């Protein structure tokens, strides 16, 4: 099933079940997605039983599936992207045998067509196309073998970044704050079973197509993760319980052949230019620029819908 949240004037919106063609919806038996996640075993069968969709779905009123979350954790599990960025920024990370992850701002996720407010063009405005998952409650110490059972929904994310601030913050060794404004989510949160062959080994088996100002910028494939989302959940839960509604991201989708398939963020394109040509030529985003992201399965389906946004001054 596919779920969405419709703006009803409240901060958490109204949960709806979306029709297979994505044009209509039905009211959910609970008010919000957070409530559904906290009572998943009882609510999920009721959601799955919906077969009649009496309401037209107005995409202009669709919020992020989870407009605000208790916790947002972002990984970095595409090795090609991480290695290139470390080289360009000048960071020499020690080798570790666990997935990289940081905790970001979770009190707001932008709606898929909402204008994105940024403080200053000079901060290096960048998009980052990712996949993500949303969990139910995960007990501390959950193993990788059991962690996958707690993945209730799969989502598509744009993890906005301010690159002029990212390098200095990373080099402190104390994590990102100013460099990471709120993220955006595509309109539909999808149960793993709904994805069929598009979900394999707890990884998205699909491409993430990115357009910047109307021109295709990247079309990287999601199933190149060094760790599946089951491992990411287990890593996050090693020393803490995860509340229902925890969102975990994959990090920027990237492939080893990024020169052929393109990139999911501007920083990667600039990194390639630095390595190949000695200097970056591609500029970061300006006010008025647009970005569109849409995951596509092998048969051309777009299970999450599209993120389609414009950057505006705050």
PDB file of C-alpha atoms in Angstrom:
ATOM      1  CA  UNK A   1       0.000   0.000   0.000  1.00  0.00           C
ATOM      2  CA  UNK A   2       0.911   3.625  -0.486  1.00  0.00           C
ATOM      3  CA  UNK A   3       0.219   6.253   2.140  1.00  0.00           C
ATOM      4  CA  UNK A   4       0.202  10.041   2.012  1.00  0.00           C
ATOM      5  CA  UNK A   5      -0.478  12.926   4.375  1.00  0.00           C
ATOM      6  CA  UNK A   6      -2.865  15.692   3.313  1.00  0.00           C
ATOM      7  CA  UNK A   7      -2.755  19.223   4.666  1.00  0.00           C
ATOM      8  CA  UNK A   8      -5.740  19.810   6.947  1.00  0.00           C
ATOM      9  CA  UNK A   9      -4.362  22.893   8.674  1.00  0.00           C
ATOM     10  CA  UNK A  10      -2.543  20.979  11.401  1.00  0.00           C
ATOM     11  CA  UNK A  11       1.196  20.379  11.691  1.00  0.00           C
ATOM     12  CA  UNK A  12       0.914  16.618  11.210  1.00  0.00           C
ATOM     13  CA  UNK A  13      -1.831  16.596   8.577  1.00  0.00           C
ATOM     14  CA  UNK A  14      -4.349  13.823   7.838  1.00  0.00           C
ATOM     15  CA  UNK A  15      -3.273  10.344   6.791  1.00  0.00           C
ATOM     16  CA  UNK A  16      -4.824   8.833   3.651  1.00  0.00           C
ATOM     17  CA  UNK A  17      -4.459   5.588   1.722  1.00  0.00           C
ATOM     18  CA  UNK A  18      -3.572   6.247  -1.926  1.00  0.00           C
ATOM     19  CA  UNK A  19      -5.098   4.480  -4.909  1.00  0.00           C
ATOM     20  CA  UNK A  20      -2.858   2.361  -7.168  1.00  0.00           C
ATOM     21  CA  UNK A  21      -2.860   5.050  -9.862  1.00  0.00           C
ATOM     22  CA  UNK A  22      -2.001   7.802  -7.355  1.00  0.00           C
ATOM     23  CA  UNK A  23      -4.934  10.050  -8.249  1.00  0.00           C
ATOM     24  CA  UNK A  24      -7.377   9.383  -5.419  1.00  0.00           C
ATOM     25  CA  UNK A  25      -7.363   8.400  -1.782  1.00  0.00           C
ATOM     26  CA  UNK A  26      -9.360   7.171   1.196  1.00  0.00           C
ATOM     27  CA  UNK A  27      -9.323   8.372   4.801  1.00  0.00           C
ATOM     28  CA  UNK A  28      -7.160   6.249   7.085  1.00  0.00           C
ATOM     29  CA  UNK A  29      -8.620   4.771  10.290  1.00  0.00           C
ATOM     30  CA  UNK A  30      -6.190   6.903  12.323  1.00  0.00           C
ATOM     31  CA  UNK A  31      -5.453  10.626  12.058  1.00  0.00           C
ATOM     32  CA  UNK A  32      -1.704  10.648  11.403  1.00  0.00           C
ATOM     33  CA  UNK A  33       1.075   8.458  10.094  1.00  0.00           C
ATOM     34  CA  UNK A  34       2.816   8.728  13.465  1.00  0.00           C
ATOM     35  CA  UNK A  35      -0.238   7.212  15.148  1.00  0.00           C
ATOM     36  CA  UNK A  36      -0.306   4.423  12.572  1.00  0.00           C
ATOM     37  CA  UNK A  37       3.366   3.624  13.138  1.00  0.00           C
ATOM     38  CA  UNK A  38       2.934   3.536  16.903  1.00  0.00           C
ATOM     39  CA  UNK A  39       0.104   1.005  16.517  1.00  0.00           C
ATOM     40  CA  UNK A  40       1.249  -0.685  13.324  1.00  0.00           C
ATOM     41  CA  UNK A  41       0.216  -4.273  14.036  1.00  0.00           C
ATOM     42  CA  UNK A  42      -3.372  -3.192  14.646  1.00  0.00           C
ATOM     43  CA  UNK A  43      -3.637  -0.418  12.058  1.00  0.00           C
ATOM     44  CA  UNK A  44      -1.761  -1.897   9.081  1.00  0.00           C
ATOM     45  CA  UNK A  45      -4.389  -4.567   8.307  1.00  0.00           C
ATOM     46  CA  UNK A  46      -7.074  -1.879   8.289  1.00  0.00           C
ATOM     47  CA  UNK A  47      -5.005   0.245   5.908  1.00  0.00           C
ATOM     48  CA  UNK A  48      -4.349  -2.724   3.631  1.00  0.00           C
ATOM     49  CA  UNK A  49      -8.059  -3.566   3.516  1.00  0.00           C
ATOM     50  CA  UNK A  50      -8.966  -0.261   1.836  1.00  0.00           C
ATOM     51  CA  UNK A  51     -10.094  -0.813  -1.761  1.00  0.00           C
ATOM     52  CA  UNK A  52     -12.370   2.182  -2.371  1.00  0.00           C
ATOM     53  CA  UNK A  53     -10.854   5.636  -2.863  1.00  0.00           C
ATOM     54  CA  UNK A  54     -13.636   8.245  -2.827  1.00  0.00           C
ATOM     55  CA  UNK A  55     -11.533  11.423  -2.582  1.00  0.00           C
ATOM     56  CA  UNK A  56      -9.560  13.087  -5.363  1.00  0.00           C
ATOM     57  CA  UNK A  57      -5.940  13.544  -4.300  1.00  0.00           C
ATOM     58  CA  UNK A  58      -4.869  17.176  -4.677  1.00  0.00           C
ATOM     59  CA  UNK A  59      -1.082  16.979  -4.957  1.00  0.00           C
ATOM     60  CA  UNK A  60      -0.790  20.661  -4.057  1.00  0.00           C
ATOM     61  CA  UNK A  61      -2.151  19.758  -0.620  1.00  0.00           C
ATOM     62  CA  UNK A  62       0.054  16.720  -0.047  1.00  0.00           C
ATOM     63  CA  UNK A  63       2.595  17.158   2.740  1.00  0.00           C
ATOM     64  CA  UNK A  64       5.606  14.998   3.468  1.00  0.00           C
ATOM     65  CA  UNK A  65       4.315  11.549   4.510  1.00  0.00           C
ATOM     66  CA  UNK A  66       5.750  12.262   7.961  1.00  0.00           C
ATOM     67  CA  UNK A  67       5.793  16.079   8.211  1.00  0.00           C
ATOM     68  CA  UNK A  68       7.827  15.955  11.415  1.00  0.00           C
ATOM     69  CA  UNK A  69       9.522  12.991  13.020  1.00  0.00           C
ATOM     70  CA  UNK A  70      10.919  12.072  16.397  1.00  0.00           C
ATOM     71  CA  UNK A  71      14.247  11.191  14.824  1.00  0.00           C
ATOM     72  CA  UNK A  72      16.055  11.541  11.477  1.00  0.00           C
ATOM     73  CA  UNK A  73      19.276   9.578  10.973  1.00  0.00           C
ATOM     74  CA  UNK A  74      21.159   9.759   7.704  1.00  0.00           C
ATOM     75  CA  UNK A  75      23.685   7.197   6.536  1.00  0.00           C
ATOM     76  CA  UNK A  76      26.412   7.323   3.930  1.00  0.00           C
ATOM     77  CA  UNK A  77      26.501   3.885   2.369  1.00  0.00           C
ATOM     78  CA  UNK A  78      27.320   4.539  -1.282  1.00  0.00           C
ATOM     79  CA  UNK A  79      31.082   4.068  -1.303  1.00  0.00           C
ATOM     80  CA  UNK A  80      31.698   5.850  -4.606  1.00  0.00           C
ATOM     81  CA  UNK A  81      30.196   9.071  -3.272  1.00  0.00           C
ATOM     82  CA  UNK A  82      31.903   8.930   0.123  1.00  0.00           C
ATOM     83  CA  UNK A  83      35.356   8.256  -1.303  1.00  0.00           C
ATOM     84  CA  UNK A  84      35.097  11.097  -3.807  1.00  0.00           C
ATOM     85  CA  UNK A  85      33.818  13.613  -1.242  1.00  0.00           C
ATOM     86  CA  UNK A  86      36.531  12.732   1.287  1.00  0.00           C
ATOM     87  CA  UNK A  87      39.176  13.211  -1.393  1.00  0.00           C
ATOM     88  CA  UNK A  88      37.825  16.584  -2.472  1.00  0.00           C
ATOM     89  CA  UNK A  89      37.241  17.924   1.056  1.00  0.00           C
ATOM     90  CA  UNK A  90      40.574  16.582   2.285  1.00  0.00           C
ATOM     91  CA  UNK A  91      39.316  14.289   5.015  1.00  0.00           C
ATOM     92  CA  UNK A  92      41.215  11.104   5.811  1.00  0.00           C
ATOM     93  CA  UNK A  93      38.709   8.944   7.679  1.00  0.00           C
ATOM     94  CA  UNK A  94      39.930   5.832   9.485  1.00  0.00           C
ATOM     95  CA  UNK A  95      38.556   2.570   8.079  1.00  0.00           C
ATOM     96  CA  UNK A  96      35.579   1.285  10.084  1.00  0.00           C
ATOM     97  CA  UNK A  97      33.487  -1.858   9.852  1.00  0.00           C
ATOM     98  CA  UNK A  98      30.143  -0.182  10.478  1.00  0.00           C
ATOM     99  CA  UNK A  99      27.962   2.189   8.427  1.00  0.00           C
ATOM    100  CA  UNK A 100      28.536   5.924   8.727  1.00  0.00           C
ATOM    101  CA  UNK A 101      25.573   7.832  10.170  1.00  0.00           C
ATOM    102  CA  UNK A 102      24.714  11.203  11.676  1.00  0.00           C
ATOM    103  CA  UNK A 103      21.618  12.639  13.349  1.00  0.00           C
ATOM    104  CA  UNK A 104      19.952  15.543  11.541  1.00  0.00           C
ATOM    105  CA  UNK A 105      17.058  17.932  12.047  1.00  0.00           C
ATOM    106  CA  UNK A 106      13.731  16.093  12.157  1.00  0.00           C
ATOM    107  CA  UNK A 107      11.175  18.658  13.319  1.00  0.00           C
ATOM    108  CA  UNK A 108      10.298  19.464   9.694  1.00  0.00           C
ATOM    109  CA  UNK A 109      10.270  17.617   6.378  1.00  0.00           C
ATOM    110  CA  UNK A 110       9.350  19.784   3.406  1.00  0.00           C
ATOM    111  CA  UNK A 111       6.331  18.780   1.344  1.00  0.00           C
ATOM    112  CA  UNK A 112       7.196  17.467  -2.147  1.00  0.00           C
ATOM    113  CA  UNK A 113       6.151  20.645  -3.979  1.00  0.00           C
ATOM    114  CA  UNK A 114       6.867  23.170  -1.223  1.00  0.00           C
ATOM    115  CA  UNK A 115       9.278  26.029  -1.916  1.00  0.00           C
ATOM    116  CA  UNK A 116      12.514  25.495   0.000  1.00  0.00           C
ATOM    117  CA  UNK A 117      13.727  28.503   1.980  1.00  0.00           C
ATOM    118  CA  UNK A 118      17.454  29.134   2.122  1.00  0.00           C
ATOM    119  CA  UNK A 119      19.347  31.853   3.960  1.00  0.00           C
ATOM    120  CA  UNK A 120      21.984  32.772   1.366  1.00  0.00           C
ATOM    121  CA  UNK A 121      23.041  31.627  -2.114  1.00  0.00           C
ATOM    122  CA  UNK A 122      26.681  31.987  -1.027  1.00  0.00           C
ATOM    123  CA  UNK A 123      26.323  29.008   1.318  1.00  0.00           C
ATOM    124  CA  UNK A 124      26.517  26.530  -1.567  1.00  0.00           C
ATOM    125  CA  UNK A 125      22.938  25.259  -1.898  1.00  0.00           C
ATOM    126  CA  UNK A 126      22.842  21.624  -2.985  1.00  0.00           C
ATOM    127  CA  UNK A 127      20.285  18.845  -3.359  1.00  0.00           C
ATOM    128  CA  UNK A 128      21.008  15.230  -2.398  1.00  0.00           C
ATOM    129  CA  UNK A 129      18.793  12.457  -3.729  1.00  0.00           C
ATOM    130  CA  UNK A 130      18.350   9.562  -1.319  1.00  0.00           C
ATOM    131  CA  UNK A 131      16.164   6.654  -0.371  1.00  0.00           C
ATOM    132  CA  UNK A 132      14.933   6.187   3.179  1.00  0.00           C
ATOM    133  CA  UNK A 133      12.886   3.997   5.474  1.00  0.00           C
ATOM    134  CA  UNK A 134      10.568   4.588   8.426  1.00  0.00           C
ATOM    135  CA  UNK A 135      10.523   2.177  11.356  1.00  0.00           C
ATOM    136  CA  UNK A 136       8.125   1.114  14.036  1.00  0.00           C
ATOM    137  CA  UNK A 137       9.552   0.904  17.584  1.00  0.00           C
ATOM    138  CA  UNK A 138      12.940  -0.847  17.535  1.00  0.00           C
ATOM    139  CA  UNK A 139      14.345  -2.244  20.803  1.00  0.00           C
ATOM    140  CA  UNK A 140      17.919  -1.450  21.749  1.00  0.00           C
ATOM    141  CA  UNK A 141      20.306  -4.182  20.655  1.00  0.00           C
ATOM    142  CA  UNK A 142      18.168  -5.452  17.772  1.00  0.00           C
ATOM    143  CA  UNK A 143      20.285  -7.632  15.467  1.00  0.00           C
ATOM    144  CA  UNK A 144      20.675  -7.174  11.726  1.00  0.00           C
ATOM    145  CA  UNK A 145      18.746 -10.424  11.283  1.00  0.00           C
ATOM    146  CA  UNK A 146      15.747  -8.960  13.136  1.00  0.00           C
ATOM    147  CA  UNK A 147      16.062  -5.296  12.145  1.00  0.00           C
ATOM    148  CA  UNK A 148      14.434  -5.699   8.740  1.00  0.00           C
ATOM    149  CA  UNK A 149      11.148  -6.645  10.398  1.00  0.00           C
ATOM    150  CA  UNK A 150      10.939  -3.130  11.818  1.00  0.00           C
ATOM    151  CA  UNK A 151      11.097  -1.417   8.412  1.00  0.00           C
ATOM    152  CA  UNK A 152       7.481  -0.458   7.817  1.00  0.00           C
ATOM    153  CA  UNK A 153       7.707   2.066   5.002  1.00  0.00           C
ATOM    154  CA  UNK A 154      10.112   3.108   2.252  1.00  0.00           C
ATOM    155  CA  UNK A 155      10.402   6.751   1.194  1.00  0.00           C
ATOM    156  CA  UNK A 156      12.334   9.004  -1.189  1.00  0.00           C
ATOM    157  CA  UNK A 157      14.225  11.965   0.274  1.00  0.00           C
ATOM    158  CA  UNK A 158      15.989  15.129  -0.830  1.00  0.00           C
ATOM    159  CA  UNK A 159      18.600  15.823   1.854  1.00  0.00           C
ATOM    160  CA  UNK A 160      19.357  19.516   1.355  1.00  0.00           C
ATOM    161  CA  UNK A 161      22.920  20.615   2.077  1.00  0.00           C
ATOM    162  CA  UNK A 162      24.864  23.863   2.339  1.00  0.00           C
ATOM    163  CA  UNK A 163      28.291  22.977   1.012  1.00  0.00           C
ATOM    164  CA  UNK A 164      30.151  26.100   2.105  1.00  0.00           C
ATOM    165  CA  UNK A 165      29.409  25.053   5.684  1.00  0.00           C
ATOM    166  CA  UNK A 166      29.718  21.284   5.287  1.00  0.00           C
ATOM    167  CA  UNK A 167      33.497  21.014   4.942  1.00  0.00           C
ATOM    168  CA  UNK A 168      34.372  23.195   7.946  1.00  0.00           C
ATOM    169  CA  UNK A 169      31.801  21.438  10.148  1.00  0.00           C
ATOM    170  CA  UNK A 170      32.945  17.967   9.092  1.00  0.00           C
ATOM    171  CA  UNK A 171      36.582  18.777   9.779  1.00  0.00           C
ATOM    172  CA  UNK A 172      35.798  19.615  13.407  1.00  0.00           C
ATOM    173  CA  UNK A 173      34.904  15.947  13.902  1.00  0.00           C
ATOM    174  CA  UNK A 174      31.788  17.023  15.776  1.00  0.00           C
ATOM    175  CA  UNK A 175      29.092  16.608  13.156  1.00  0.00           C
ATOM    176  CA  UNK A 176      26.860  18.795  10.998  1.00  0.00           C
ATOM    177  CA  UNK A 177      24.370  21.407  12.205  1.00  0.00           C
ATOM    178  CA  UNK A 178      24.302  24.559  10.081  1.00  0.00           C
ATOM    179  CA  UNK A 179      25.156  22.674   6.885  1.00  0.00           C
ATOM    180  CA  UNK A 180      22.023  20.538   7.103  1.00  0.00           C
ATOM    181  CA  UNK A 181      18.665  22.346   6.809  1.00  0.00           C
ATOM    182  CA  UNK A 182      15.425  20.316   6.766  1.00  0.00           C
ATOM    183  CA  UNK A 183      14.995  17.573   4.162  1.00  0.00           C
ATOM    184  CA  UNK A 184      12.137  17.000   1.720  1.00  0.00           C
ATOM    185  CA  UNK A 185      10.105  13.832   1.133  1.00  0.00           C
ATOM    186  CA  UNK A 186       8.345  12.553  -1.967  1.00  0.00           C
ATOM    187  CA  UNK A 187       4.554  12.342  -1.549  1.00  0.00           C
ATOM    188  CA  UNK A 188       4.060   8.612  -0.993  1.00  0.00           C
ATOM    189  CA  UNK A 189       5.385   6.309   1.720  1.00  0.00           C
ATOM    190  CA  UNK A 190       5.260   2.738   0.443  1.00  0.00           C
ATOM    191  CA  UNK A 191       5.237  -0.613   2.221  1.00  0.00           C
ATOM    192  CA  UNK A 192       8.136  -2.844   1.122  1.00  0.00           C
ATOM    193  CA  UNK A 193       5.794  -5.523  -0.234  1.00  0.00           C
ATOM    194  CA  UNK A 194       4.212  -2.955  -2.569  1.00  0.00           C
ATOM    195  CA  UNK A 195       7.582  -2.445  -4.265  1.00  0.00           C
ATOM    196  CA  UNK A 196       7.899  -6.083  -5.361  1.00  0.00           C
ATOM    197  CA  UNK A 197      11.182  -6.507  -7.225  1.00  0.00           C
ATOM    198  CA  UNK A 198      11.962  -2.859  -6.540  1.00  0.00           C
ATOM    199  CA  UNK A 199      12.968  -3.874  -2.996  1.00  0.00           C
ATOM    200  CA  UNK A 200      15.696  -6.506  -2.669  1.00  0.00           C
ATOM    201  CA  UNK A 201      17.949  -7.361   0.285  1.00  0.00           C
ATOM    202  CA  UNK A 202      16.534  -4.341   2.120  1.00  0.00           C
ATOM    203  CA  UNK A 203      17.768  -2.087  -0.669  1.00  0.00           C
ATOM    204  CA  UNK A 204      15.923  -0.090  -3.358  1.00  0.00           C
ATOM    205  CA  UNK A 205      16.307  -1.901  -6.689  1.00  0.00           C
ATOM    206  CA  UNK A 206      15.474   1.124  -8.812  1.00  0.00           C
ATOM    207  CA  UNK A 207      16.958   4.269 -10.321  1.00  0.00           C
ATOM    208  CA  UNK A 208      16.706   7.751  -8.876  1.00  0.00           C
ATOM    209  CA  UNK A 209      16.289  10.210 -11.719  1.00  0.00           C
ATOM    210  CA  UNK A 210      17.233  13.814 -10.940  1.00  0.00           C
ATOM    211  CA  UNK A 211      16.466  16.900 -13.031  1.00  0.00           C
ATOM    212  CA  UNK A 212      17.958  20.302 -12.232  1.00  0.00           C
ATOM    213  CA  UNK A 213      16.241  23.257 -13.917  1.00  0.00           C
ATOM    214  CA  UNK A 214      14.571  20.848 -16.320  1.00  0.00           C
ATOM    215  CA  UNK A 215      17.727  19.050 -17.486  1.00  0.00           C
ATOM    216  CA  UNK A 216      18.558  15.516 -16.406  1.00  0.00           C
ATOM    217  CA  UNK A 217      21.440  15.545 -13.949  1.00  0.00           C
ATOM    218  CA  UNK A 218      21.605  11.962 -12.724  1.00  0.00           C
ATOM    219  CA  UNK A 219      20.037   8.529 -12.960  1.00  0.00           C
ATOM    220  CA  UNK A 220      21.978   6.443 -10.430  1.00  0.00           C
ATOM    221  CA  UNK A 221      20.750   3.024  -9.332  1.00  0.00           C
ATOM    222  CA  UNK A 222      19.805   2.506  -5.710  1.00  0.00           C
ATOM    223  CA  UNK A 223      21.045  -1.048  -5.253  1.00  0.00           C
ATOM    224  CA  UNK A 224      24.688  -0.167  -4.786  1.00  0.00           C
ATOM    225  CA  UNK A 225      24.544   0.247  -1.025  1.00  0.00           C
ATOM    226  CA  UNK A 226      27.460  -1.002   1.028  1.00  0.00           C
ATOM    227  CA  UNK A 227      24.960  -1.790   3.792  1.00  0.00           C
ATOM    228  CA  UNK A 228      21.253  -2.548   3.488  1.00  0.00           C
ATOM    229  CA  UNK A 229      18.669  -0.678   5.502  1.00  0.00           C
ATOM    230  CA  UNK A 230      18.460  -3.640   7.892  1.00  0.00           C
ATOM    231  CA  UNK A 231      22.082  -2.999   8.857  1.00  0.00           C
ATOM    232  CA  UNK A 232      21.407   0.730   9.208  1.00  0.00           C
ATOM    233  CA  UNK A 233      18.502   0.079  11.586  1.00  0.00           C
ATOM    234  CA  UNK A 234      20.589  -2.324  13.679  1.00  0.00           C
ATOM    235  CA  UNK A 235      23.479   0.154  13.790  1.00  0.00           C
ATOM    236  CA  UNK A 236      21.220   2.965  15.004  1.00  0.00           C
ATOM    237  CA  UNK A 237      19.629   0.721  17.640  1.00  0.00           C
ATOM    238  CA  UNK A 238      22.860  -0.671  19.057  1.00  0.00           C
ATOM    239  CA  UNK A 239      22.809   1.553  22.159  1.00  0.00           C
ATOM    240  CA  UNK A 240      19.320   3.091  22.094  1.00  0.00           C
ATOM    241  CA  UNK A 241      15.700   2.238  21.520  1.00  0.00           C
ATOM    242  CA  UNK A 242      14.357   3.727  18.286  1.00  0.00           C
ATOM    243  CA  UNK A 243      10.926   5.256  18.572  1.00  0.00           C
ATOM    244  CA  UNK A 244       8.217   4.472  16.051  1.00  0.00           C
ATOM    245  CA  UNK A 245       8.539   7.012  13.273  1.00  0.00           C
ATOM    246  CA  UNK A 246      12.334   7.010  13.127  1.00  0.00           C
ATOM    247  CA  UNK A 247      13.443   7.952   9.600  1.00  0.00           C
ATOM    248  CA  UNK A 248      16.753   6.581   8.300  1.00  0.00           C
ATOM    249  CA  UNK A 249      18.334   7.679   5.021  1.00  0.00           C
ATOM    250  CA  UNK A 250      20.776   5.976   2.697  1.00  0.00           C
ATOM    251  CA  UNK A 251      22.936   8.972   1.934  1.00  0.00           C
ATOM    252  CA  UNK A 252      23.419  10.307  -1.591  1.00  0.00           C
ATOM    253  CA  UNK A 253      22.660   7.653  -4.198  1.00  0.00           C
ATOM    254  CA  UNK A 254      25.805   7.070  -6.226  1.00  0.00           C
ATOM    255  CA  UNK A 255      27.323   4.507  -8.574  1.00  0.00           C
ATOM    256  CA  UNK A 256      30.941   3.717  -9.401  1.00  0.00           C
ATOM    257  CA  UNK A 257      30.282   4.745 -13.010  1.00  0.00           C
ATOM    258  CA  UNK A 258      29.028   8.193 -11.986  1.00  0.00           C
ATOM    259  CA  UNK A 259      30.667   9.769 -15.007  1.00  0.00           C
ATOM    260  CA  UNK A 260      28.211   7.822 -17.193  1.00  0.00           C
ATOM    261  CA  UNK A 261      25.005   7.738 -15.115  1.00  0.00           C
ATOM    262  CA  UNK A 262      25.330  11.180 -13.550  1.00  0.00           C
ATOM    263  CA  UNK A 263      25.031  12.274  -9.949  1.00  0.00           C
ATOM    264  CA  UNK A 264      22.376  12.790  -7.289  1.00  0.00           C
ATOM    265  CA  UNK A 265      23.990  15.958  -5.944  1.00  0.00           C
ATOM    266  CA  UNK A 266      25.992  18.888  -7.300  1.00  0.00           C
ATOM    267  CA  UNK A 267      28.924  18.301  -4.962  1.00  0.00           C
ATOM    268  CA  UNK A 268      29.616  14.951  -6.586  1.00  0.00           C
ATOM    269  CA  UNK A 269      29.607  16.515 -10.062  1.00  0.00           C
ATOM    270  CA  UNK A 270      31.996  19.199  -8.826  1.00  0.00           C
ATOM    271  CA  UNK A 271      34.201  16.528  -7.261  1.00  0.00           C
ATOM    272  CA  UNK A 272      34.453  14.712 -10.582  1.00  0.00           C
ATOM    273  CA  UNK A 273      35.431  17.991 -12.268  1.00  0.00           C
ATOM    274  CA  UNK A 274      38.135  18.622  -9.668  1.00  0.00           C
ATOM    275  CA  UNK A 275      39.587  15.145 -10.140  1.00  0.00           C
ATOM    276  CA  UNK A 276      39.338  15.153 -13.938  1.00  0.00           C
ATOM    277  CA  UNK A 277      39.985  18.794 -14.803  1.00  0.00           C
ATOM    278  CA  UNK A 278      41.670  20.299 -11.752  1.00  0.00           C
ATOM    279  CA  UNK A 279      38.829  22.650 -10.799  1.00  0.00           C
ATOM    280  CA  UNK A 280      35.079  22.635 -10.272  1.00  0.00           C
ATOM    281  CA  UNK A 281      33.041  24.302 -13.010  1.00  0.00           C
ATOM    282  CA  UNK A 282      29.448  23.555 -12.023  1.00  0.00           C
ATOM    283  CA  UNK A 283      27.997  26.179  -9.690  1.00  0.00           C
ATOM    284  CA  UNK A 284      25.645  25.424  -6.816  1.00  0.00           C
ATOM    285  CA  UNK A 285      21.949  26.326  -6.871  1.00  0.00           C
ATOM    286  CA  UNK A 286      20.623  29.853  -7.127  1.00  0.00           C
ATOM    287  CA  UNK A 287      17.343  31.302  -5.905  1.00  0.00           C
ATOM    288  CA  UNK A 288      14.657  30.360  -8.416  1.00  0.00           C
ATOM    289  CA  UNK A 289      16.358  27.086  -9.403  1.00  0.00           C
ATOM    290  CA  UNK A 290      14.246  23.931  -9.439  1.00  0.00           C
ATOM    291  CA  UNK A 291      14.997  20.294  -8.748  1.00  0.00           C
ATOM    292  CA  UNK A 292      12.895  17.240  -9.525  1.00  0.00           C
ATOM    293  CA  UNK A 293      13.568  13.739  -8.197  1.00  0.00           C
ATOM    294  CA  UNK A 294      11.636  10.623  -9.122  1.00  0.00           C
ATOM    295  CA  UNK A 295      12.559   7.005  -8.416  1.00  0.00           C
ATOM    296  CA  UNK A 296      11.770   4.600 -11.249  1.00  0.00           C
ATOM    297  CA  UNK A 297      11.572   0.825 -11.166  1.00  0.00           C
ATOM    298  CA  UNK A 298      12.683  -1.402 -14.030  1.00  0.00           C
ATOM    299  CA  UNK A 299       9.147  -1.409 -15.463  1.00  0.00           C
ATOM    300  CA  UNK A 300       8.903   2.390 -15.371  1.00  0.00           C
ATOM    301  CA  UNK A 301       6.730   2.680 -12.251  1.00  0.00           C
ATOM    302  CA  UNK A 302       7.224   5.690  -9.963  1.00  0.00           C
ATOM    303  CA  UNK A 303       6.145   4.329  -6.562  1.00  0.00           C
ATOM    304  CA  UNK A 304       6.947   7.383  -4.440  1.00  0.00           C
ATOM    305  CA  UNK A 305       5.772  10.107  -6.790  1.00  0.00           C
ATOM    306  CA  UNK A 306       8.070  13.074  -7.406  1.00  0.00           C
ATOM    307  CA  UNK A 307       9.804  15.746  -5.396  1.00  0.00           C
ATOM    308  CA  UNK A 308       9.491  18.916  -7.479  1.00  0.00           C
ATOM    309  CA  UNK A 309      10.695  22.047  -5.696  1.00  0.00           C
ATOM    310  CA  UNK A 310      12.064  25.562  -6.113  1.00  0.00           C
ATOM    311  CA  UNK A 311      14.682  27.273  -3.942  1.00  0.00           C
ATOM    312  CA  UNK A 312      13.644  30.686  -2.602  1.00  0.00           C
ATOM    313  CA  UNK A 313      15.204  33.232  -0.226  1.00  0.00           C
ATOM    314  CA  UNK A 314      14.189  32.916   3.414  1.00  0.00           C
TER     315      UNK A 314
END
